[in-house]
Backbone as JSON, one array per atom type, in Angstrom:
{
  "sequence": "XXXXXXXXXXXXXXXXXXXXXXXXXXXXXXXXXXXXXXXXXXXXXXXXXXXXXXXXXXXXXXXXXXXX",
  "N": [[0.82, -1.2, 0.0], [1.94, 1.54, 1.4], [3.81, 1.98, -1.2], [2.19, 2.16, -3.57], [0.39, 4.02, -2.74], [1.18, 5.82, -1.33], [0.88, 5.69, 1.66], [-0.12, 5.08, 4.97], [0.55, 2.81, 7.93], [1.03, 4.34, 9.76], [1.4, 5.43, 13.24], [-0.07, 3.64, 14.46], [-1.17, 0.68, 16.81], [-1.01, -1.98, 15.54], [0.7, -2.76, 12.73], [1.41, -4.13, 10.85], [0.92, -7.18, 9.07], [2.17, -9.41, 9.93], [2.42, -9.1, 12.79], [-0.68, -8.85, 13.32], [-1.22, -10.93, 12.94], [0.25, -12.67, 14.2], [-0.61, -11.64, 17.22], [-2.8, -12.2, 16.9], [-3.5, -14.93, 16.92], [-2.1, -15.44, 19.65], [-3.89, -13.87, 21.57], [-6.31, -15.55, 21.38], [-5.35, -18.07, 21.67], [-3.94, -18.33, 23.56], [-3.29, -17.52, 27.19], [-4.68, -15.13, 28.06], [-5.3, -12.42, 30.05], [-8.91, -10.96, 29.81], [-9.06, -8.59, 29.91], [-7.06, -7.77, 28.44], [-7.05, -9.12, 26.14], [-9.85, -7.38, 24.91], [-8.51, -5.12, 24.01], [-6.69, -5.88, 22.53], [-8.72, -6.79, 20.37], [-9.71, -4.17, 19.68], [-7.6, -2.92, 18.78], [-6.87, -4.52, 16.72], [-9.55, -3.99, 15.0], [-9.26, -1.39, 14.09], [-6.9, -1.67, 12.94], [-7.79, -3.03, 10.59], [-9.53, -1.61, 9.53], [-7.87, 0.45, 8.56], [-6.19, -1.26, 6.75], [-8.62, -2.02, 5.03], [-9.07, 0.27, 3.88], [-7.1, 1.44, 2.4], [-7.03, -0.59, 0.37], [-8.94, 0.91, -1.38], [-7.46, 3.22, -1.55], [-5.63, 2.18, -3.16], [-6.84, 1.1, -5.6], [-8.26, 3.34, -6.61], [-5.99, 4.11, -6.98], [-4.68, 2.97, -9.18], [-7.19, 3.36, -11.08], [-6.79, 5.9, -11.77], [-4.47, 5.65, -13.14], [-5.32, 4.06, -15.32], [-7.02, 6.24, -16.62], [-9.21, 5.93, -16.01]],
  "CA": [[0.0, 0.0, 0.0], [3.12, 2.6, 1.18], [4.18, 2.07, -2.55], [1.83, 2.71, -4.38], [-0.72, 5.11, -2.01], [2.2, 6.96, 0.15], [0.23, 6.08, 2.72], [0.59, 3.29, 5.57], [0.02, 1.85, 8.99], [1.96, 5.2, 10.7], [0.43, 5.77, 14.08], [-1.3, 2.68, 14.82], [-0.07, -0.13, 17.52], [-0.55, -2.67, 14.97], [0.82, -1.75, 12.14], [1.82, -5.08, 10.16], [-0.31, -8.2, 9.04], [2.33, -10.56, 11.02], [1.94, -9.03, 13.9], [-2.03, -8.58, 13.37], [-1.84, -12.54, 12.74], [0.9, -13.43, 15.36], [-1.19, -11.03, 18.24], [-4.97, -12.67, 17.09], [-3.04, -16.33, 17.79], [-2.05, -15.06, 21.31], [-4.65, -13.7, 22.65], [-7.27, -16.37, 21.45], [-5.53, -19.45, 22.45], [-2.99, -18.32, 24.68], [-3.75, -17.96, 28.54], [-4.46, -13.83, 27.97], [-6.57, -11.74, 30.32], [-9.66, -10.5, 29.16], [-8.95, -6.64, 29.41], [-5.87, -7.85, 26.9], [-7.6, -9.47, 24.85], [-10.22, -6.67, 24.08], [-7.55, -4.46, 23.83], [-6.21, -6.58, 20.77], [-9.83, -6.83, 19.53], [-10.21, -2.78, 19.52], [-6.71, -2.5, 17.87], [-7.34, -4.71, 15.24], [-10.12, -2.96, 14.26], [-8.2, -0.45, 13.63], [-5.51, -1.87, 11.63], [-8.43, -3.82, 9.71], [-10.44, -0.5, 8.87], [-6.77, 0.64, 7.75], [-5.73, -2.17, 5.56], [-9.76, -1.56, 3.78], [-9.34, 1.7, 3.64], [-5.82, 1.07, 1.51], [-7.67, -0.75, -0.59], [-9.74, 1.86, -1.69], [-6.9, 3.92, -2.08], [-5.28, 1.38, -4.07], [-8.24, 0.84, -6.18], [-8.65, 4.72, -6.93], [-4.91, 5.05, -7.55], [-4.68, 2.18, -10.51], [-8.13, 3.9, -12.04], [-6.37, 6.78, -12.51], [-3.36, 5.4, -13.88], [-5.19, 3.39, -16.77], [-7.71, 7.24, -17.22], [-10.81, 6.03, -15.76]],
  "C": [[0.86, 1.26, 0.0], [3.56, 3.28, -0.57], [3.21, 2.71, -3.44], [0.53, 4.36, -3.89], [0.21, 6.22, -1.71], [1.65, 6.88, 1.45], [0.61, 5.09, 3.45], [0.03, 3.18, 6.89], [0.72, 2.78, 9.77], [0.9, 5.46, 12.16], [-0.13, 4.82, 14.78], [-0.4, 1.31, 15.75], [0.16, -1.56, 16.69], [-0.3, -2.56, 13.5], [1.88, -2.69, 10.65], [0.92, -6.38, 10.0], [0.18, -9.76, 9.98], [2.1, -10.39, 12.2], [0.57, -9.15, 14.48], [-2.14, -10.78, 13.72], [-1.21, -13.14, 13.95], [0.17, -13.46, 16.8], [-2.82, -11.87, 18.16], [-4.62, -14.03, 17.72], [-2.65, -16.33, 19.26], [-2.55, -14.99, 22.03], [-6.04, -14.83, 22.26], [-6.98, -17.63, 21.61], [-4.2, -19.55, 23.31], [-3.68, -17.64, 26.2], [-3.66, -15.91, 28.49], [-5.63, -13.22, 28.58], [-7.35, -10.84, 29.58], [-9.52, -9.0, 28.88], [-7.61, -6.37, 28.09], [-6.47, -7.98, 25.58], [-8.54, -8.52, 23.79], [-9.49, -5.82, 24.14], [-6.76, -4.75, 22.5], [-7.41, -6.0, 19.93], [-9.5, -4.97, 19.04], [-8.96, -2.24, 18.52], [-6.45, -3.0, 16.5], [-8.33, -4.17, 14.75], [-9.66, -2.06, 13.59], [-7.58, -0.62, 12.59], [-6.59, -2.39, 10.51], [-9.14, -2.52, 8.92], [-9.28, -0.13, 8.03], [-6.6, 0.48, 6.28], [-7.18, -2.03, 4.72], [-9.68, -0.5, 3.13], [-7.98, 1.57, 2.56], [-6.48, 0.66, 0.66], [-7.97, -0.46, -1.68], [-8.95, 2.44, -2.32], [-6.4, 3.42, -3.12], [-5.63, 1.61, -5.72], [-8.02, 2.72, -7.15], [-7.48, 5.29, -7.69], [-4.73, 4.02, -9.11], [-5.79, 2.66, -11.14], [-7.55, 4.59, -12.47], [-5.45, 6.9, -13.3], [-3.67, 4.94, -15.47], [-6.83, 4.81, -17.13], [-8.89, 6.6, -17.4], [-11.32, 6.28, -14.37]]
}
């Protein structure tokens, strides 16, 4: 997304898809108190609205490239 948007995951505590994947395996079958766990939940959100929202940009920046 960086590449081709300029844009990226700056700001945010998760802010990579291994970590998004390493952190969801942790707290759902590792021994993680509950105020952790939604604490993950609320930050993936985050990164997940992100990575859609990239997408988009994505999406919007290849239209304009092939002038539609």
């Amino acid at each position: 997304m960086p590449a081709i948007t300029r844009q990226g995951y700056d700001g945010l505590e998760i802010a990579e898809g291994a970590t998004a994947s390493l952190e969801f395996m942790r707290v759902h079958f590792g021994d993680v108190p509950a105020a952790e766990r939604q604490r993950f939940r609320q930050q993936l959100e985050v990164y997940r609205a992100r990575d859609t929202e990239g997408m988009v940009w994505i999406l919007n920046k290849l239209r304009k490239l092939v002038g539609r």
